[in-house]
Coordinates of C-alpha atoms in Angstrom, one line a residue:
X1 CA -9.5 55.5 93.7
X2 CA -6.0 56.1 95.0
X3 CA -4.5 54.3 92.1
X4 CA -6.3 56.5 89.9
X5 CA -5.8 60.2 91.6
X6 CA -2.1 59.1 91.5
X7 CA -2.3 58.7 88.1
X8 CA -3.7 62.2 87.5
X9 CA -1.1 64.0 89.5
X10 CA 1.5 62.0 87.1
X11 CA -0.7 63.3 84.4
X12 CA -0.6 66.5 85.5
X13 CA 3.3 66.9 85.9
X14 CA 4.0 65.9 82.7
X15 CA 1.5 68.5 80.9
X16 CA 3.5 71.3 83.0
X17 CA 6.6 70.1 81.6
X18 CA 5.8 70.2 78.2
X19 CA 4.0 73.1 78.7
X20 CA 7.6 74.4 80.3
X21 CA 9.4 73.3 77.1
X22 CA 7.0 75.6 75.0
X23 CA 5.2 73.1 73.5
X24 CA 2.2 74.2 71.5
X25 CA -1.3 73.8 72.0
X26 CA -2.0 71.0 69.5
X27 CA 0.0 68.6 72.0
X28 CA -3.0 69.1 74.2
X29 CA -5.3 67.8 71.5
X30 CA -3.3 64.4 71.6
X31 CA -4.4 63.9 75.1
X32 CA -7.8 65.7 75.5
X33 CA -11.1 65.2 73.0
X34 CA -14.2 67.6 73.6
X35 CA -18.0 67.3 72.6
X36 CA -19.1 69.4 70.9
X37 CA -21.0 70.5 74.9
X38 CA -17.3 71.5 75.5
X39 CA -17.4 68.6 77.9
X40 CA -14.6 66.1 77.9
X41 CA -16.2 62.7 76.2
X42 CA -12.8 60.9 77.4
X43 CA -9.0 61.4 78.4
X44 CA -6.4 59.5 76.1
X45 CA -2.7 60.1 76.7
X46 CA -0.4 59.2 74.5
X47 CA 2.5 56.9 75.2
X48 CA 2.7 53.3 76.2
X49 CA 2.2 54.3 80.1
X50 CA -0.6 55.5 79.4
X51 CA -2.8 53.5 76.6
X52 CA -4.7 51.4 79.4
X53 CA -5.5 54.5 81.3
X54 CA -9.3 55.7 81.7
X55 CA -10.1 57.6 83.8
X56 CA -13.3 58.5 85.5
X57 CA -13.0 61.1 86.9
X58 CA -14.7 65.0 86.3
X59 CA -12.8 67.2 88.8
X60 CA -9.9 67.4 90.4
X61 CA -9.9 69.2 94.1
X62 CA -8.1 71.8 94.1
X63 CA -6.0 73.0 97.3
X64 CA -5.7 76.7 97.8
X65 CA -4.4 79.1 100.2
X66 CA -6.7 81.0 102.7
X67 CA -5.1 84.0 100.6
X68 CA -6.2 82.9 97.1
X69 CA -9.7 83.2 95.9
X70 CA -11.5 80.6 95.1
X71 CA -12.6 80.1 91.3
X72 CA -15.8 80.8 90.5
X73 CA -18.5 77.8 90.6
X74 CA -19.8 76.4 87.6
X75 CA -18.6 73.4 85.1
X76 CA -15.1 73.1 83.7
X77 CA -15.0 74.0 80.5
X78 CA -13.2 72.1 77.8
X79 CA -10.0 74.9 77.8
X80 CA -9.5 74.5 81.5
X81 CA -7.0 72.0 83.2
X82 CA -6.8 69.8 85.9
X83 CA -5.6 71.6 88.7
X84 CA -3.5 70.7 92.0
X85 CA -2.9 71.8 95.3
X86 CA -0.3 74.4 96.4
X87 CA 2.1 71.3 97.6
X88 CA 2.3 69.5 94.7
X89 CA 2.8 72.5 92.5
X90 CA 5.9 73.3 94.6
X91 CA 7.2 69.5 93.8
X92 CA 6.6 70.1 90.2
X93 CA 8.6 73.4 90.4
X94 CA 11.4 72.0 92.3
X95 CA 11.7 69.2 90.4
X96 CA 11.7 71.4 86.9
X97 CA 14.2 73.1 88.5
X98 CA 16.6 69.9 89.1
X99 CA 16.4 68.9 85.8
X100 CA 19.0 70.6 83.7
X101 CA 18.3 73.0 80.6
X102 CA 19.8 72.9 77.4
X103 CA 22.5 75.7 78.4
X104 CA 23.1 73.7 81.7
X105 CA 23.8 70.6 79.6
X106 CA 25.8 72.9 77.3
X107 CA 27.9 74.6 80.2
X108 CA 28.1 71.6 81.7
X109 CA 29.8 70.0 78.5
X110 CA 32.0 73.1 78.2
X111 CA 33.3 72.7 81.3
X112 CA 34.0 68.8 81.0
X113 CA 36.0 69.5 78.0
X114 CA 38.2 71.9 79.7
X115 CA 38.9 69.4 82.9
X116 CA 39.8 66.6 80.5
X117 CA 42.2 69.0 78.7
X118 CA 43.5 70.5 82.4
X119 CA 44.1 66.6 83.5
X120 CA 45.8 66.3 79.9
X121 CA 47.8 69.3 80.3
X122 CA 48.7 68.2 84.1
X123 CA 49.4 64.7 82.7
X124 CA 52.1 65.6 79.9
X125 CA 53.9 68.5 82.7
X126 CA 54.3 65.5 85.0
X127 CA 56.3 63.7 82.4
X128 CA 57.9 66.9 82.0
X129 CA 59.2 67.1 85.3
X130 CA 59.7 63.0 86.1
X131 CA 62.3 63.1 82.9
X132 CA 64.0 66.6 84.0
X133 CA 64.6 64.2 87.6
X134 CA 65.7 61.1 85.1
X135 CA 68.2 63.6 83.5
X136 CA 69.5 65.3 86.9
X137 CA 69.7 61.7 88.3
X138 CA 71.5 60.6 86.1
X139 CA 74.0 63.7 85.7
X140 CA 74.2 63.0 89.4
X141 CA 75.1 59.4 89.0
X142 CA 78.0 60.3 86.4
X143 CA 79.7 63.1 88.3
X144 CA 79.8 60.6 91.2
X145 CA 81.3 58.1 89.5
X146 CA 84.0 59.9 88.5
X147 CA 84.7 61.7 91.5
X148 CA 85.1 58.2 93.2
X149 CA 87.3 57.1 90.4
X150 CA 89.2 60.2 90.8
X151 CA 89.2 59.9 94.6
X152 CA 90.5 56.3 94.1
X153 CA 93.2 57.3 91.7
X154 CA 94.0 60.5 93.6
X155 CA 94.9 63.8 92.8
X156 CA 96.6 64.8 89.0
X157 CA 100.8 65.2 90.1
X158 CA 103.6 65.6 87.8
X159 CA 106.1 62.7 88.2
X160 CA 109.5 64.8 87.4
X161 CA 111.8 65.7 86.3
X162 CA 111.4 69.8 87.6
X163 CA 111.5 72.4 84.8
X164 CA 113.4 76.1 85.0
X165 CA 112.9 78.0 88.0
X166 CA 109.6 80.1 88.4
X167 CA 108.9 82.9 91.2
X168 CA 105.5 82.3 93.3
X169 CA 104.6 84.9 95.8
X170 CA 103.1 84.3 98.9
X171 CA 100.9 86.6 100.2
X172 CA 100.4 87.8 103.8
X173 CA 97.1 85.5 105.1
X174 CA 97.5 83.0 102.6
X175 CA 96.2 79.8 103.4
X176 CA 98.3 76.1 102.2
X177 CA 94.7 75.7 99.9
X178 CA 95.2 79.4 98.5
X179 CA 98.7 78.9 98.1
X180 CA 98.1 76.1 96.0
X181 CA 96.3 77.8 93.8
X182 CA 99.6 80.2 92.9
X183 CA 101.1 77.0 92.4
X184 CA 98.7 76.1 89.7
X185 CA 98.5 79.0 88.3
X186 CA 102.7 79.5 87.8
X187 CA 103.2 76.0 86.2
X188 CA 104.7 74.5 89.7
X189 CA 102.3 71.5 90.5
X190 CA 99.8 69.7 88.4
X191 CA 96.7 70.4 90.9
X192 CA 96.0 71.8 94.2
X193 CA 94.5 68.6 95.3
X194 CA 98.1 67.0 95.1
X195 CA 100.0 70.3 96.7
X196 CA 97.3 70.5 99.4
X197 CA 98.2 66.5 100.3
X198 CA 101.7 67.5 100.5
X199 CA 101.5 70.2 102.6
X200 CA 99.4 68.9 104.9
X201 CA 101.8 66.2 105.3
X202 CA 104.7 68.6 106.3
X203 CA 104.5 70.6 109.9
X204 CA 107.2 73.1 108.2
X205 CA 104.4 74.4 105.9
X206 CA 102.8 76.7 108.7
X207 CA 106.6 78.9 109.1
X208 CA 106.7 79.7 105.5
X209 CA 106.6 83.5 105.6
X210 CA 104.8 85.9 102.8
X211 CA 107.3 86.6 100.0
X212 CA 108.7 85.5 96.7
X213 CA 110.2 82.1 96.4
X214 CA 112.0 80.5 93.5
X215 CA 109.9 77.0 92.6
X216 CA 111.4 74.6 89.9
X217 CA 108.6 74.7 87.7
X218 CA 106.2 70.9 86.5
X219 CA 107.2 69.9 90.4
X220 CA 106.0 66.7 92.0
X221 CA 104.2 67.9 94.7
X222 CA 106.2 66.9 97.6
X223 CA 109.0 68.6 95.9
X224 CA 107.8 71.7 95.5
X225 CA 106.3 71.9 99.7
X226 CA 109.9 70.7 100.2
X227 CA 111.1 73.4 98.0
X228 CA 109.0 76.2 99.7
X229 CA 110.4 75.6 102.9
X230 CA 113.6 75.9 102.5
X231 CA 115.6 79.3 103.1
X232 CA 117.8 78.9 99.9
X233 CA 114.5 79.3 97.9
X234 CA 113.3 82.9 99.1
X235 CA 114.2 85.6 96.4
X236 CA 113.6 89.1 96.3
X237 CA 113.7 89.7 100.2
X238 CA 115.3 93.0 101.4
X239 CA 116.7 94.5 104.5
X240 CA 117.6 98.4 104.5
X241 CA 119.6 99.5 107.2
X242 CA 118.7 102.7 109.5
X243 CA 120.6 105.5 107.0
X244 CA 121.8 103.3 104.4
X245 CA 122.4 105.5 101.3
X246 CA 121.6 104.5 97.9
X247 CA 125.4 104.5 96.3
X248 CA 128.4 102.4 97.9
X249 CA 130.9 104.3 100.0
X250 CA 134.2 103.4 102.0
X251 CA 135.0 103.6 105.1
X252 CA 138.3 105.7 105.6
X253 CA 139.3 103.8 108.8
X254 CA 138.5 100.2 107.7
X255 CA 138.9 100.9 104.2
X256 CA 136.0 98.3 103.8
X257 CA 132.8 99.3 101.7
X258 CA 129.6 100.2 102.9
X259 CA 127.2 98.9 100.9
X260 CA 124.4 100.8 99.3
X261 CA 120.8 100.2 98.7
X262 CA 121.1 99.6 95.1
X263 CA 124.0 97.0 95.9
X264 CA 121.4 95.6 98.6
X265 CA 119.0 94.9 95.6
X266 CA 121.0 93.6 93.4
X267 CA 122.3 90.8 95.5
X268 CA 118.7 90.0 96.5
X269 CA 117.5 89.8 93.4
X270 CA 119.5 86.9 91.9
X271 CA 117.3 84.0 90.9
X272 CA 119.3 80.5 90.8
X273 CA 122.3 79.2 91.2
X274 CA 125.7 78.4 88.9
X275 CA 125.5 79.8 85.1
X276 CA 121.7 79.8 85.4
X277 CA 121.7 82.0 87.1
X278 CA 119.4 85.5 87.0
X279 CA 120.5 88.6 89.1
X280 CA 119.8 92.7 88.3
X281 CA 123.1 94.7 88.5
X282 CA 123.8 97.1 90.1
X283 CA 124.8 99.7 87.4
X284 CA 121.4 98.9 85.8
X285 CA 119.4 100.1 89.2
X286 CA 121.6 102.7 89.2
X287 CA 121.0 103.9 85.5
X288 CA 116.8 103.1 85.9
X289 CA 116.8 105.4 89.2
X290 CA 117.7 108.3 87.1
X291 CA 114.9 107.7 85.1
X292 CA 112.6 110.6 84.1
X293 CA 109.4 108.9 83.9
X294 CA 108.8 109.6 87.8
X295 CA 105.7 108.1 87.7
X296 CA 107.1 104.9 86.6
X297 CA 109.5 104.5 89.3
X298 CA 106.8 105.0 92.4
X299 CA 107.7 108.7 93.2
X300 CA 105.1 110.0 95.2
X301 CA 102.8 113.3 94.0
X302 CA 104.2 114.9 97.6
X303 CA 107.6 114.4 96.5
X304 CA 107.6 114.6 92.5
X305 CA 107.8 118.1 91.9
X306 CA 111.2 118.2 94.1
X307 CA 112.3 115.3 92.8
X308 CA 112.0 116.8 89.2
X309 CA 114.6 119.4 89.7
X310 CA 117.3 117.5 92.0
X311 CA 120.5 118.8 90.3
X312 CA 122.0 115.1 90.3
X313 CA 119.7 112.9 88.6
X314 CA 121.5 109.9 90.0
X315 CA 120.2 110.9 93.1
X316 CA 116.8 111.6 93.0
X317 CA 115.7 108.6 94.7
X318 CA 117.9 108.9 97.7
X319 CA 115.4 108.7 100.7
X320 CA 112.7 107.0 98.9
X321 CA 113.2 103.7 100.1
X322 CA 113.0 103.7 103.5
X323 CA 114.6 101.9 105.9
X324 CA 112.8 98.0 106.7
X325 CA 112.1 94.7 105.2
X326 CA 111.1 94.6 102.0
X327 CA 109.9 92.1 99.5
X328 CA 109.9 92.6 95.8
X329 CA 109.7 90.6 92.8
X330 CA 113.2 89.8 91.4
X331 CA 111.4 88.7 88.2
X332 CA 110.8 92.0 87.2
X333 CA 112.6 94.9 85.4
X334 CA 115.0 97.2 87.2
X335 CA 112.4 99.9 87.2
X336 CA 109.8 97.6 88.1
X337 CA 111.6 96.7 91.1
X338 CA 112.6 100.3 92.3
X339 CA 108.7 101.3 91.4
X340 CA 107.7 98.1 93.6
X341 CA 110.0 99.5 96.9
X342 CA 109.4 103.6 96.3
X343 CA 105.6 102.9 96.4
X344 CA 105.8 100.6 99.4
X345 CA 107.9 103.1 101.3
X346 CA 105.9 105.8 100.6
X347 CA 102.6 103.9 102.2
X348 CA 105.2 103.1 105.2
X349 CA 105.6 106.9 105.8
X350 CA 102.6 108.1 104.9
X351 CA 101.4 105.8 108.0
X352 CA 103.3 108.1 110.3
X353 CA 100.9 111.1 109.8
X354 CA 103.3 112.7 107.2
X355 CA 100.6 114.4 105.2
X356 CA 99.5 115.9 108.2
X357 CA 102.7 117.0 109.8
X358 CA 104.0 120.8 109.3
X359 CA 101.5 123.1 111.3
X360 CA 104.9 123.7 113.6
X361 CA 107.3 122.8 112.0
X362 CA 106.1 125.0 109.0
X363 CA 107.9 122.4 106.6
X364 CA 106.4 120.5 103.5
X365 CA 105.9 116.3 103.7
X366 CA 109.3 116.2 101.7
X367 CA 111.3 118.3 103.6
X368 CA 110.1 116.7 106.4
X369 CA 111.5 113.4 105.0
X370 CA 114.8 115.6 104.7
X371 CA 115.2 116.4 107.9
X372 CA 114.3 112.8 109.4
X373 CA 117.2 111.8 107.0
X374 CA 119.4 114.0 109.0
X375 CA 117.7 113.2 112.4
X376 CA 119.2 109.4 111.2
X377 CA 122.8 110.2 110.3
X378 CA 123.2 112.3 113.7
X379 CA 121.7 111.3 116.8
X380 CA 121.0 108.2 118.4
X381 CA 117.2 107.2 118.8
X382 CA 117.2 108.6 122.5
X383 CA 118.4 112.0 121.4
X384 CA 116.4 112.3 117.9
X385 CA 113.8 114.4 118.9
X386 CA 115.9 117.3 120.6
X387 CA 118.4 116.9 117.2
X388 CA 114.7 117.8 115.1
X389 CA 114.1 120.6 117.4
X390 CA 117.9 122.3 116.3
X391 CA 117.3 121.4 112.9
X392 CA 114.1 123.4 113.1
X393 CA 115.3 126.6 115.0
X394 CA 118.2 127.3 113.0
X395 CA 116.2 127.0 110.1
X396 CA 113.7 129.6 111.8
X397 CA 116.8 132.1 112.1
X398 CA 118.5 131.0 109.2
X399 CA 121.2 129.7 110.8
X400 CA 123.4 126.9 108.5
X401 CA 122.6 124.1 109.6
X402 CA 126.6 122.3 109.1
X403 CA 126.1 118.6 109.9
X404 CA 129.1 117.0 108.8
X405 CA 126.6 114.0 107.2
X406 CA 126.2 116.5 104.8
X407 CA 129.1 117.0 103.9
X408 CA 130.1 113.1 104.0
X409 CA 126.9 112.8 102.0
X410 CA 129.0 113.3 98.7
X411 CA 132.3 111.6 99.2
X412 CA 133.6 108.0 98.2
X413 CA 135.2 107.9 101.1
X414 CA 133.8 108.8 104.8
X415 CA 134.3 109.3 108.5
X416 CA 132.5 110.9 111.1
X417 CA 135.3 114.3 111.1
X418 CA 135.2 115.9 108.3
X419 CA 138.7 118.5 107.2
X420 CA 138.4 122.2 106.7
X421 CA 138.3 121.1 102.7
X422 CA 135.6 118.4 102.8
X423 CA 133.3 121.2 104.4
X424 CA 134.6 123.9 101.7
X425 CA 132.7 121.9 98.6
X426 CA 130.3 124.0 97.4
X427 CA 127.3 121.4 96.3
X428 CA 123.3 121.2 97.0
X429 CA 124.3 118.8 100.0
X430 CA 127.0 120.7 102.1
X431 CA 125.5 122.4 104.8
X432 CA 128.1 124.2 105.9
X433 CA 128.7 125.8 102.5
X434 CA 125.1 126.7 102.1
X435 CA 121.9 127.8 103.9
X436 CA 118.6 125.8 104.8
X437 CA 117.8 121.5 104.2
X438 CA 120.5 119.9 101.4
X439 CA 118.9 119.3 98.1
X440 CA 117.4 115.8 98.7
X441 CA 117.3 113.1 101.5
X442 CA 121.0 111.9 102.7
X443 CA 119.9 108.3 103.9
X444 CA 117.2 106.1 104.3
X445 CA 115.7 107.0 107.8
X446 CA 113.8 105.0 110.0
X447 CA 110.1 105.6 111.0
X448 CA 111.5 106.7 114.6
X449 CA 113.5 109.2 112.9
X450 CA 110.2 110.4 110.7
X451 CA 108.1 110.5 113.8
X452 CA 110.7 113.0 115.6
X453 CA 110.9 115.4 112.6
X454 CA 107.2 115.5 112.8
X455 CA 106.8 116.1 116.9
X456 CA 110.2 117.8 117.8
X457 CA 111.0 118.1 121.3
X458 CA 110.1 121.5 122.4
X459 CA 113.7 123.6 123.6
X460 CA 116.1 126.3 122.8
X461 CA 118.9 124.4 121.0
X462 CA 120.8 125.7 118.8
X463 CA 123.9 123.2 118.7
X464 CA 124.9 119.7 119.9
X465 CA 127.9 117.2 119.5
X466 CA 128.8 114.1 120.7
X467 CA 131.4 113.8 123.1
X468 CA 132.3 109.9 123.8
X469 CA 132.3 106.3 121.6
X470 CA 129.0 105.8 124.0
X471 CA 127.3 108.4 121.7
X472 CA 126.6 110.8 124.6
X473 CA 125.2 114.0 123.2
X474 CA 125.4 117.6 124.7
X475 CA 122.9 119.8 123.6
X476 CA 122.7 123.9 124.2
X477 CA 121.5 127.2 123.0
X478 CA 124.9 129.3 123.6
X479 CA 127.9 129.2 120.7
X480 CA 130.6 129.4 123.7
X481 CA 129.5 126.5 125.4
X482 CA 129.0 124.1 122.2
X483 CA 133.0 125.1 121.6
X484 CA 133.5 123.9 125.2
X485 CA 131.7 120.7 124.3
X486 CA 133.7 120.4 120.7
X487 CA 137.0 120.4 122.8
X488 CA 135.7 117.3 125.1
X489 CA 135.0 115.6 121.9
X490 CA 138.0 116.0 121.1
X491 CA 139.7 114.9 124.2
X492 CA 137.7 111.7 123.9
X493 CA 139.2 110.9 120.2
X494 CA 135.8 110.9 118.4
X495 CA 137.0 113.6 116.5
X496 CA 140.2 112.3 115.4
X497 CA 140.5 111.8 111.4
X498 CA 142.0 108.8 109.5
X499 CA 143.3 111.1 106.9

């Protein structure tokens, strides 16, 4: 009995399948035959499972909730089925719904179609990316290789012999790598690697001073650190004097000549030694300073307008190079090398505050730089600022200023007196032959001097002379006394003239 009520639940499951799957109701026929009492005669099933199968049964018990009501007594008729209990209806359902539908099987498929692409895809971008490492390895590798073989050879050097002359600067800060670098870049050495060795090598290498140095050009390295270091190779290096003037002049007691800036230039700008040898003259500085093209010999905006009307062309730059060290390329053109030292200068005094200066003084940033010109050629540095303060009274009165620099300003030949002629000369430099600040600069002043124009000492002065060789100055506000003071000057023979 067991055997066979398991046989009807199986029997059962499998018409709620197929009746799940829409099958119609001529499949039923296949399995159940009615008289003609609408009794079933027999149950056949059909399938090999089932051809064995008979079964005697007439009803199945049916297990219902207290909820449900129960079917009306009677016989079954031949269009009713077999029915189950609640349980086993819930198996059938649960297991209906764990086996897949057609669109399950379909997504299903779908979906396993794009993995194996995905794995395809992520297959092909793995080769990709182990080649791209093959590549880079072996790029790697190479470089390597020949960076060893390189190391192993050493650095590229020329062997000699040294070519022409070339100037390399060095600039302030420059390290012995960056500095190998220049020496690249002008032809000197072959490669930094080999300079950088050389200089290492050599303890001299950390005095070398910013600057321009003449290099023989295609150097072995060890030549050319050699080279650097030595004081016969720096070029283009300038020292002004405190109220140097820009044209030579002699001395009337020596008879000896006082150089001038443009002479000063000249000699530093010789590149070389024996016929080789490259300098710029000093008639061709002299000729490119009375240049019009302001702008192309470093005059500064402050200054230009000035500059542009100086009655003597030739010396239009006076006071524009100021008084220092100075480093320009000797390489370069005569104007290149006066624009190179006029624009330098003109940072070095803009530095001081001269832009600035003027509120008391009541002068402009060039004659300013005038009067600090003056301030050079008269007083010692202890007495500068009290020799601004005349210079700016008398000009608040009027009063001429006669300096005697002025008038030796204009002569070949100078000494500190000056005879009742030399101060007659009418020009735009004498002082004693005309009102107010002489037409340009006289000297090259120093920063001290600059400085004192811009801050005079506060006091009455009107005159001051210096009475001794020691360069002691009186100073006063009274015409009688200054004569007083003129005649110890002259008892001390400072006044004296060679001519």
């Amino acid at each position: 009995m067991t055997d066979r009520w398991a046989r009807a639940e199986e029997l059962f499951r499998q018409r709620e399948a197929d009746r799940r799957y829409r099958r119609d109701d001529r499949a039923w026929d296949e399995y159940d035959e009615y008289d003609d009492g609408g009794a079933p005669a027999h149950h056949h099933v059909v399938g090999p499972d089932y051809d064995d199968y008979d079964d005697d049964t007439t009803v199945i018990p049916r297990y219902v909730d207290d909820d449900d009501e129960p079917p009306p007594p009677g016989p079954r008729t031949g269009n009713q089925r077999p029915r189950v209990g609640r349980q086993e209806a819930r198996r059938s359902k649960r297991a209906q719904r764990e086996r897949p539908t057609r669109l399950q099987r379909g997504k299903r498929s779908r979906a396993a179609s794009r993995k194996a692409a995905e794995r395809k895809r992520r297959r092909r971008n793995l080769w990709i990316i182990a080649g791209v490492f093959v590549l880079l390895f072996t790029g790697a590798a190479v470089f390597a290789g020949m960076k060893l073989i390189g190391s192993m050879s050493g650095p590229e050097d020329f062997a000699g012999p040294a070519g022409p002359l070339v100037v390399v600067q060095v600039q302030p800060g420059d390290t012995s790598q960056q500095i190998a670098s220049t020496m690249v870049e002008r032809g000197v050495v072959a490669s930094t690697g080999a300079f950088f060795q050389a200089a290492v090598r050599n303890s001299n290498m950390s005095a070398v001073q910013p600057g321009y140095y003449a290099i023989p050009s295609r150097s072995p390295a060890a030549q050319a650190v050699t080279a650097l270091i030595s004081k016969s190779s720096r070029v283009g290096n300038l020292v002004v004097s405190e109220g140097r003037q820009l044209h030579d002049q002699q001395d009337v007691n020596t008879g000896s000549r006082k150089e001038g800036i443009y002479r000063k230039i000249a000699d530093a700008s010789c590149v070389g030694t024996g016929p080789t040898q490259k300098c710029v003259t000093y008639d061709q500085l002299d000729a490119a300073g009375a240049g019009v093209n302001l702008a192309a010999l470093g005059v500064p905006r402050w200054a230009e307008q000035v500059v542009r009307n100086v009655p003597d062309r030739g010396r239009q730059l006076e006071g524009l190079i100021a008084a220092g060290t100075w480093d320009f390329d000797p390489s370069g053109t005569p104007e290149q090398i006066l624009a190179q030292l006029v624009t330098a200068s003109a940072r070095s005094y803009e530095g001081t505050g001269l832009l600035q200066s003027g509120a008391e003084t009541k002068l402009n940033p060039y004659q300013t730089l005038i009067g600090a010109s003056l301030v050079e050629r008269e007083a010692l540095p202890q007495d500068m600022s009290k020799v601004a303060r005349v210079i700016v009274n008398r000009l608040r009165v009027d009063q001429p200023l006669q300096f005697d620099s002025t008038v030796n300003y204009t002569l070949d030949r100078t000494e500190v007196a000056t005879t009742d002629t030399d101060r007659a000369q009418h020009n735009p430099w004498n002082t004693y032959a005309m009102p107010g600040l002489p037409a340009t600069p006289i000297s090259a002043p120093s920063l001290n001097a600059l400085r004192a124009m811009e801050n005079p000492e506060p006091g009455p002065w009107l005159y001051f002379v210096t009475v001794d060789k020691q360069g002691t100055t009186l100073f006063t506000d009274g015409y009688q006394e200054h004569l007083r003071n003129i005649e110890k000057a002259r008892q001390s023979g400072i006044l004296d003239s060679g001519r």
